[in-house]
Coordinates of C-alpha atoms in Angstrom, one line a residue:
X1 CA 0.0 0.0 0.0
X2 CA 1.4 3.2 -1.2
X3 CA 1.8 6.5 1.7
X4 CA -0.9 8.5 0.0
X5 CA -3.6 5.1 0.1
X6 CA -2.3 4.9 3.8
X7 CA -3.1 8.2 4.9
X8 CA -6.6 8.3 2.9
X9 CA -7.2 4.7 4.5
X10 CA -9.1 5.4 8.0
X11 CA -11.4 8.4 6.4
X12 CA -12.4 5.1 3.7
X13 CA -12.7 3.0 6.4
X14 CA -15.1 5.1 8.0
X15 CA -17.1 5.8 4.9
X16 CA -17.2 2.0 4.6
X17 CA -18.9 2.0 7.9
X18 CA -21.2 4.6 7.3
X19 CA -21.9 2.8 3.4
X20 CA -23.7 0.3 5.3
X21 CA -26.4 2.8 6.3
X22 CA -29.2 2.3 3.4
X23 CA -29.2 4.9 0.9
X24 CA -25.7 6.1 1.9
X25 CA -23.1 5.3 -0.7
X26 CA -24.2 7.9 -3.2
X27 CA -24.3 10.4 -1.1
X28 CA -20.8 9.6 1.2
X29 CA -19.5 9.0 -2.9
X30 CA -20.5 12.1 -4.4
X31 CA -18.6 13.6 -0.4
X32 CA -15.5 11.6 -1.5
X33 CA -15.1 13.1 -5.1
X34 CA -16.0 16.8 -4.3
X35 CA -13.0 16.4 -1.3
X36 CA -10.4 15.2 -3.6
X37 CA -11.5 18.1 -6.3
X38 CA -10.7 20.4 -3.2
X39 CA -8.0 19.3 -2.3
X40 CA -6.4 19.5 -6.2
X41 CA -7.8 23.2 -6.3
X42 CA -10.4 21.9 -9.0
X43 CA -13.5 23.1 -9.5
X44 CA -16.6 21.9 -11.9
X45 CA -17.4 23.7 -14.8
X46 CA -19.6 23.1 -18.0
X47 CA -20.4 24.4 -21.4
X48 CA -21.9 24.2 -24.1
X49 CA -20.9 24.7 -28.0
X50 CA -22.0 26.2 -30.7
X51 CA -23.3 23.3 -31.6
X52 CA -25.0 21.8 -29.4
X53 CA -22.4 19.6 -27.5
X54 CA -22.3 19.7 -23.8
X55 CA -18.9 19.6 -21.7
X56 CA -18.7 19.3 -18.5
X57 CA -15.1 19.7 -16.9
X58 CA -12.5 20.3 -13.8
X59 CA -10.8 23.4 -14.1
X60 CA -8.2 25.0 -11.6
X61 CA -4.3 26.3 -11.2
X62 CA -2.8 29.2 -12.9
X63 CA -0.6 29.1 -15.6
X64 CA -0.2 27.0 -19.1
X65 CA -3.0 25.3 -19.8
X66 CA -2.3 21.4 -19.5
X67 CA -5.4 19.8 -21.1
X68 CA -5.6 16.1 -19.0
X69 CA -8.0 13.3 -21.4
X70 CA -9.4 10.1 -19.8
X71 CA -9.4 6.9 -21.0
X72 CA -12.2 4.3 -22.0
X73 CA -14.7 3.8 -19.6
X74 CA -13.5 7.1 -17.5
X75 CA -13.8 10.3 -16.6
X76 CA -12.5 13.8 -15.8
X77 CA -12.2 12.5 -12.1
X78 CA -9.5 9.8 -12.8
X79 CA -7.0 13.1 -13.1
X80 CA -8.5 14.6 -10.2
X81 CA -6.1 13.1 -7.3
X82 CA -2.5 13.5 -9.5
X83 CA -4.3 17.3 -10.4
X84 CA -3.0 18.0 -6.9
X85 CA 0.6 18.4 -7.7
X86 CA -0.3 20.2 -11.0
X87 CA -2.1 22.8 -10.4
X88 CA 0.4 24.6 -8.4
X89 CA 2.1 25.3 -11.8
X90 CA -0.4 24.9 -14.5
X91 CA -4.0 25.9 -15.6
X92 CA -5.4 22.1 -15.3
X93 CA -8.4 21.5 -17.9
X94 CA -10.1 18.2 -17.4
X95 CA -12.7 17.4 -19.9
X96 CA -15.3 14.7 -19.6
X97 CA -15.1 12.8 -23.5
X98 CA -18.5 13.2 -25.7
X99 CA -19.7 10.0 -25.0
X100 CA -18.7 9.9 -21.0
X101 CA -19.3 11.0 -17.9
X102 CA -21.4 14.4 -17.9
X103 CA -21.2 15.4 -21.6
X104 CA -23.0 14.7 -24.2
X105 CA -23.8 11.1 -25.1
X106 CA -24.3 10.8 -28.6
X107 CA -26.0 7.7 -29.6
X108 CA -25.3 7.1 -32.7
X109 CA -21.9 9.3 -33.0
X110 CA -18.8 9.5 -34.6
X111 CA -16.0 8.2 -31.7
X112 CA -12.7 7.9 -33.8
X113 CA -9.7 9.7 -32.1
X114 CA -10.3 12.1 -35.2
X115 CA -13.5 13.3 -34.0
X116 CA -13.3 13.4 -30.6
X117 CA -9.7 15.2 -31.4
X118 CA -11.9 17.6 -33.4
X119 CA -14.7 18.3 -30.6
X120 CA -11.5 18.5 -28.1
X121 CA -10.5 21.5 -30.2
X122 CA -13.9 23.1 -30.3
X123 CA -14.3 23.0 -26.7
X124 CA -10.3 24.7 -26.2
X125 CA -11.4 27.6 -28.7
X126 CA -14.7 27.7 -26.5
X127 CA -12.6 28.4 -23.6
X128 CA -10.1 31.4 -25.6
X129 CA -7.4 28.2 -25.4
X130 CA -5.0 28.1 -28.2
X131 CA -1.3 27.1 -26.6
X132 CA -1.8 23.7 -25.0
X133 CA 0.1 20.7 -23.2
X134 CA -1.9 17.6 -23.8
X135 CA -2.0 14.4 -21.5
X136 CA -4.1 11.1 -22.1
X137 CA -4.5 7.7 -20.7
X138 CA -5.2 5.0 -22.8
X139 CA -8.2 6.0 -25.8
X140 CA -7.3 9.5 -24.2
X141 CA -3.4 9.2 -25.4
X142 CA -4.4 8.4 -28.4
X143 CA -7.1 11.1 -28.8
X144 CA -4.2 13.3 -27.9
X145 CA -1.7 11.9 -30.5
X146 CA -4.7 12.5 -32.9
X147 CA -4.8 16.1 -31.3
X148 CA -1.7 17.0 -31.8
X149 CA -1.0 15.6 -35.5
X150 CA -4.3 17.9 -36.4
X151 CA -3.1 20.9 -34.6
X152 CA 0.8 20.7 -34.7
X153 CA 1.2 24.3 -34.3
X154 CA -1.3 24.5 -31.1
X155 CA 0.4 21.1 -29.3
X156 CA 3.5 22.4 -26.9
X157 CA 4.2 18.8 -25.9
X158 CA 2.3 15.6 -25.3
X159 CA 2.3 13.2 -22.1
X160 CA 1.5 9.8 -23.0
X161 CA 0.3 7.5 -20.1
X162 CA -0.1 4.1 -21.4
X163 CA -1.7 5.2 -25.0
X164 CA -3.6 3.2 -27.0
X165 CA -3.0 3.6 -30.7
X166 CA -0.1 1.7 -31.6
X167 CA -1.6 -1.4 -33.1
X168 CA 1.8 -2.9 -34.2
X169 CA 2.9 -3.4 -30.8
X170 CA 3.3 -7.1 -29.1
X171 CA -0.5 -8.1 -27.7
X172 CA -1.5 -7.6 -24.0
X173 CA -3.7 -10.0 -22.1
X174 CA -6.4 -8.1 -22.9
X175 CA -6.0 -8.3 -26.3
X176 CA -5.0 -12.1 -25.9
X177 CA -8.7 -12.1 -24.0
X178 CA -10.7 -10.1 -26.6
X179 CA -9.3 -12.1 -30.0
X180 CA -9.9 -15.9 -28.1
X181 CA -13.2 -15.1 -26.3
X182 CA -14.9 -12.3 -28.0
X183 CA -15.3 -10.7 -24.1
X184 CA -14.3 -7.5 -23.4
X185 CA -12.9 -6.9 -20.1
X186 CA -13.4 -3.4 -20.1
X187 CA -16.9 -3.3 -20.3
X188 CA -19.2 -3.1 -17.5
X189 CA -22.7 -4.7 -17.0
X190 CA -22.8 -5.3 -13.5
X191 CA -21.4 -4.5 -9.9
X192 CA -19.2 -7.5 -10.0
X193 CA -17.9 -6.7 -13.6
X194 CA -16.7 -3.0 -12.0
X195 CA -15.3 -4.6 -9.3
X196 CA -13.4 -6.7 -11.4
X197 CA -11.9 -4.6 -13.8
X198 CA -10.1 -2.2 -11.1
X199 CA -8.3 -4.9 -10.4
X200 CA -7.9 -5.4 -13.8
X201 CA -6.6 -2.2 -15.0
X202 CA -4.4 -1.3 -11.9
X203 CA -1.7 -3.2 -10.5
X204 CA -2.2 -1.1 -7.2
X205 CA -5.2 0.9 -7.4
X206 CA -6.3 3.5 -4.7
X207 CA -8.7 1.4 -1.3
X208 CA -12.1 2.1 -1.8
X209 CA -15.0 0.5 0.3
X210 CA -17.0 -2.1 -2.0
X211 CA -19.9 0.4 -1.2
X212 CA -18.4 3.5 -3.0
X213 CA -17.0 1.0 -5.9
X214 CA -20.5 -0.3 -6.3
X215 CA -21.5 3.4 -6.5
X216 CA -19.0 4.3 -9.1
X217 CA -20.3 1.3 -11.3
X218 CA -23.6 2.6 -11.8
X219 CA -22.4 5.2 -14.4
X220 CA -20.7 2.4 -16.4
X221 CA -23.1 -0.1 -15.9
X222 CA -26.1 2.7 -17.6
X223 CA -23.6 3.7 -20.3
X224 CA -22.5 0.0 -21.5
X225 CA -24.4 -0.2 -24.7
X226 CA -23.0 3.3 -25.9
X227 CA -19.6 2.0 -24.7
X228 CA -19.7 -1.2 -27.0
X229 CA -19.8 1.1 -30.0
X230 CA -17.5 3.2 -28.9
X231 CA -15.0 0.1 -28.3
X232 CA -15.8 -0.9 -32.2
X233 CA -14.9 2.7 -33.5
X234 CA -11.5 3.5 -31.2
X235 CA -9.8 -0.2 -32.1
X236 CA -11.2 -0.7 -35.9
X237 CA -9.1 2.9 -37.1
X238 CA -5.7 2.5 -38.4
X239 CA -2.5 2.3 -36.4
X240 CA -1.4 5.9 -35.0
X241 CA 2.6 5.0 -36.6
X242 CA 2.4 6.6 -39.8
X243 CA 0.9 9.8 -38.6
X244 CA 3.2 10.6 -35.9
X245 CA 6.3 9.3 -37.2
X246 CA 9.1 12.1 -36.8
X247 CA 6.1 14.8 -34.9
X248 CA 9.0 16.5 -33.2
X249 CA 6.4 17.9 -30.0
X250 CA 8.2 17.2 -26.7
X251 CA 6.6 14.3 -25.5
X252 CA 6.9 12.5 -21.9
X253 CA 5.9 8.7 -22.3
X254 CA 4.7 6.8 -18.9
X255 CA 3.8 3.0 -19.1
X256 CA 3.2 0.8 -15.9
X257 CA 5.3 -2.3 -16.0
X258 CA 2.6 -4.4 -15.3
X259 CA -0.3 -3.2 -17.7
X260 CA -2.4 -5.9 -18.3
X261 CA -4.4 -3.7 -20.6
X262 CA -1.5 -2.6 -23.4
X263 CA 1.8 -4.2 -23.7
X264 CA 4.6 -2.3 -22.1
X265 CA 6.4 -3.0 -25.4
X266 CA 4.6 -0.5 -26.6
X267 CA 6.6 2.4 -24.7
X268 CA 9.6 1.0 -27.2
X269 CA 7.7 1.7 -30.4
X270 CA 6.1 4.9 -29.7
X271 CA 9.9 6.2 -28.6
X272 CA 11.2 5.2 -31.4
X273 CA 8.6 7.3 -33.6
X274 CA 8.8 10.0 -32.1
X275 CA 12.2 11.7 -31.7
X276 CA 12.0 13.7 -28.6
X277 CA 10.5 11.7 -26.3
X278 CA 11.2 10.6 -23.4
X279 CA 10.2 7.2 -21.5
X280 CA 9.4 6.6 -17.6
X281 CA 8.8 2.8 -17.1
X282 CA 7.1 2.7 -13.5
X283 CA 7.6 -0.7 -11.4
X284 CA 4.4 -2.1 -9.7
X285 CA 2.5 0.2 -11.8
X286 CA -0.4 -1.0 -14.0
X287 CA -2.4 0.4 -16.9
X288 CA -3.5 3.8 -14.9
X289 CA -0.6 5.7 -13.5
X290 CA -2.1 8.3 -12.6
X291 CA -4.5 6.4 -10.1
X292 CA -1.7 4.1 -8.6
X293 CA 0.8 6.5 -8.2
X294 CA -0.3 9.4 -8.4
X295 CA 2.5 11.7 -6.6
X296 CA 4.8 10.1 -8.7
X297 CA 3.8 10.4 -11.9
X298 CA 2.8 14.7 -10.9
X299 CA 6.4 15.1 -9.5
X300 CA 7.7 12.9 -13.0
X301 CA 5.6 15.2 -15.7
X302 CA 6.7 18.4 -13.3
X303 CA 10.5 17.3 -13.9
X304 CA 9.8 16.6 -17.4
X305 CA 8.4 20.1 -18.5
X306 CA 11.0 21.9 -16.2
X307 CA 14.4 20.2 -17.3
X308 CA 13.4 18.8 -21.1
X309 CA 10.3 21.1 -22.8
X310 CA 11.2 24.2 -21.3
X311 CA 15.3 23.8 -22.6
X312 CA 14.1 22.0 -25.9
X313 CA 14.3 23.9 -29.0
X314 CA 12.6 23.5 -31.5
X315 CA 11.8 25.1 -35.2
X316 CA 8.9 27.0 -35.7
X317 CA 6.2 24.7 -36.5
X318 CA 4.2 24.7 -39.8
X319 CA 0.7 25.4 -39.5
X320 CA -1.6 22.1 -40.6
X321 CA -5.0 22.8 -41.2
X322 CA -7.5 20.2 -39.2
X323 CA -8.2 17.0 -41.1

């Protein structure tokens, strides 16, 4: 058990006692979530676009903006506990996805990295943000590599944790899983299937009371079906190699050592592509860095922007108009 899961520990445990009241989780959940957004300095936001879309987001810090993207199945409060050591030097912008959490859910949508890339962009302009440092996890890293081969001249560097997008790389478990048994881990229909997949996805993930997980499911459980088509459109584009091979952004690349979810390997192949870059390979660490170690991975990024993208030179980049 990491320091920070040992010092948040008896406040769970407490919560876990209080879960067992009827009616309680939701409420001591929601409690939980709006503590940690305090504690990062983030605050909720929403807006909506010209047309029509609906964000809702975590805003707080002062400074560059540093635009944080979730993975599939998240939301904009899987950044919110590593937000803590951010904000003290950046303007932290946490958007829910089209399709997730609090934004808009469109049923029938377009989901490709492309679009959601586009939407992302919409949403930045929406909020007078042109400069920006872009980090994903997962469908969010490669929403972010789409991001920033659309909008080279708008992308200051990239942070990679664990991307997907690289389908050249050696397979995972989960893909091992997905191509023998047609199941996908990943999505949730039940309390149990939640349950499971934290353990899945993290090597070490934070303590929380079955209660408050059970809680948490609800939101993937009701958004399951929309979740299956979005699965179909983020793995069935092509591989991201071609498109950022030689994108000179500064970019820091984090993988967990023991992601179950995409292989490790994959670190390699995306350092190889793109020629400054960086690679962290965290011990213990699964598919969610962020989540399992979160001081870590703040005090990494921190280090990586002070002593490599702020001394990095780089030409002038030439403007690409959005795909």
């Amino acid at each position: 058990m990491t320091l920070q899961q040992r010092l948040v520990f008896p406040f769970l445990l407490v919560l876990l006692f209080l879960a067992g009241c009827a009616g309680q989780a939701p409420k001591l959940t929601e409690f939980a979530v709006n503590m940690d957004r305090k504690k990062s300095g983030l605050e909720r936001h929403a807006i909506d676009l010209p047309d029509g879309l609906h964000y809702a987001y975590l805003a707080g810090g002062k400074g560059e903006v540093l635009m944080l993207l979730h993975g599939f199945g998240g939301n904009k409060d899987n950044f919110t506990r590593v937000a803590a050591d951010l904000t003290k030097h950046y303007r932290v912008i946490i958007p829910d996805h089209v399709g997730f959490g609090e934004s808009t859910h469109l049923a029938d949508g377009d989901y490709t990295p492309d679009a959601q890339a586009k939407r992302l962009h919409a949403f930045a302009q929406a909020l007078n943000i042109k400069d920006v440092h872009l980090g994903g996890n997962s469908m969010g890293g490669q929403i972010a590599l789409a991001y920033a081969d659309l909008y080279r001249d708008e992308v200051k560097s990239l942070w990679l944790l664990d991307p997907a997008g690289i389908w050249e790389a050696p397979k995972s478990e989960f893909a091992e899983i997905y191509l023998k048994t047609g199941k996908n881990p990943l999505i949730i229909r039940s309390e149990d299937d939640f349950a499971d997949t934290v353990k899945f996805v993290m090597s070490d993930p934070p303590f929380a009371p079955r209660p408050i997980l059970n809680t948490l499911a609800q939101e993937r459980i009701r958004n399951a079906d929309l979740e299956e088509k979005i699965f179909q459109q983020i793995v069935n584009v092509p591989s991201m190699e071609k498109r950022i091979k030689d994108l000179p952004i500064p970019t820091l690349i984090v993988w967990g050592t023991e992601d179950r979810v995409i292989h490790p390997d994959t670190a390699d192949i995306l350092h190889r592509l793109l020629p400054n870059s960086k690679v962290i390979m965290l011990k213990d660490t699964g598919h969610m860095p962020m989540l399992e170690q979160p001081g870590t991975t703040a005090w990494d990024y921190v280090r990586f922007r002070k002593n490599y993208v702020a001394k990095l030179k780089l030409p002038a980049p030439e403007t690409q108009a959005a795909k």
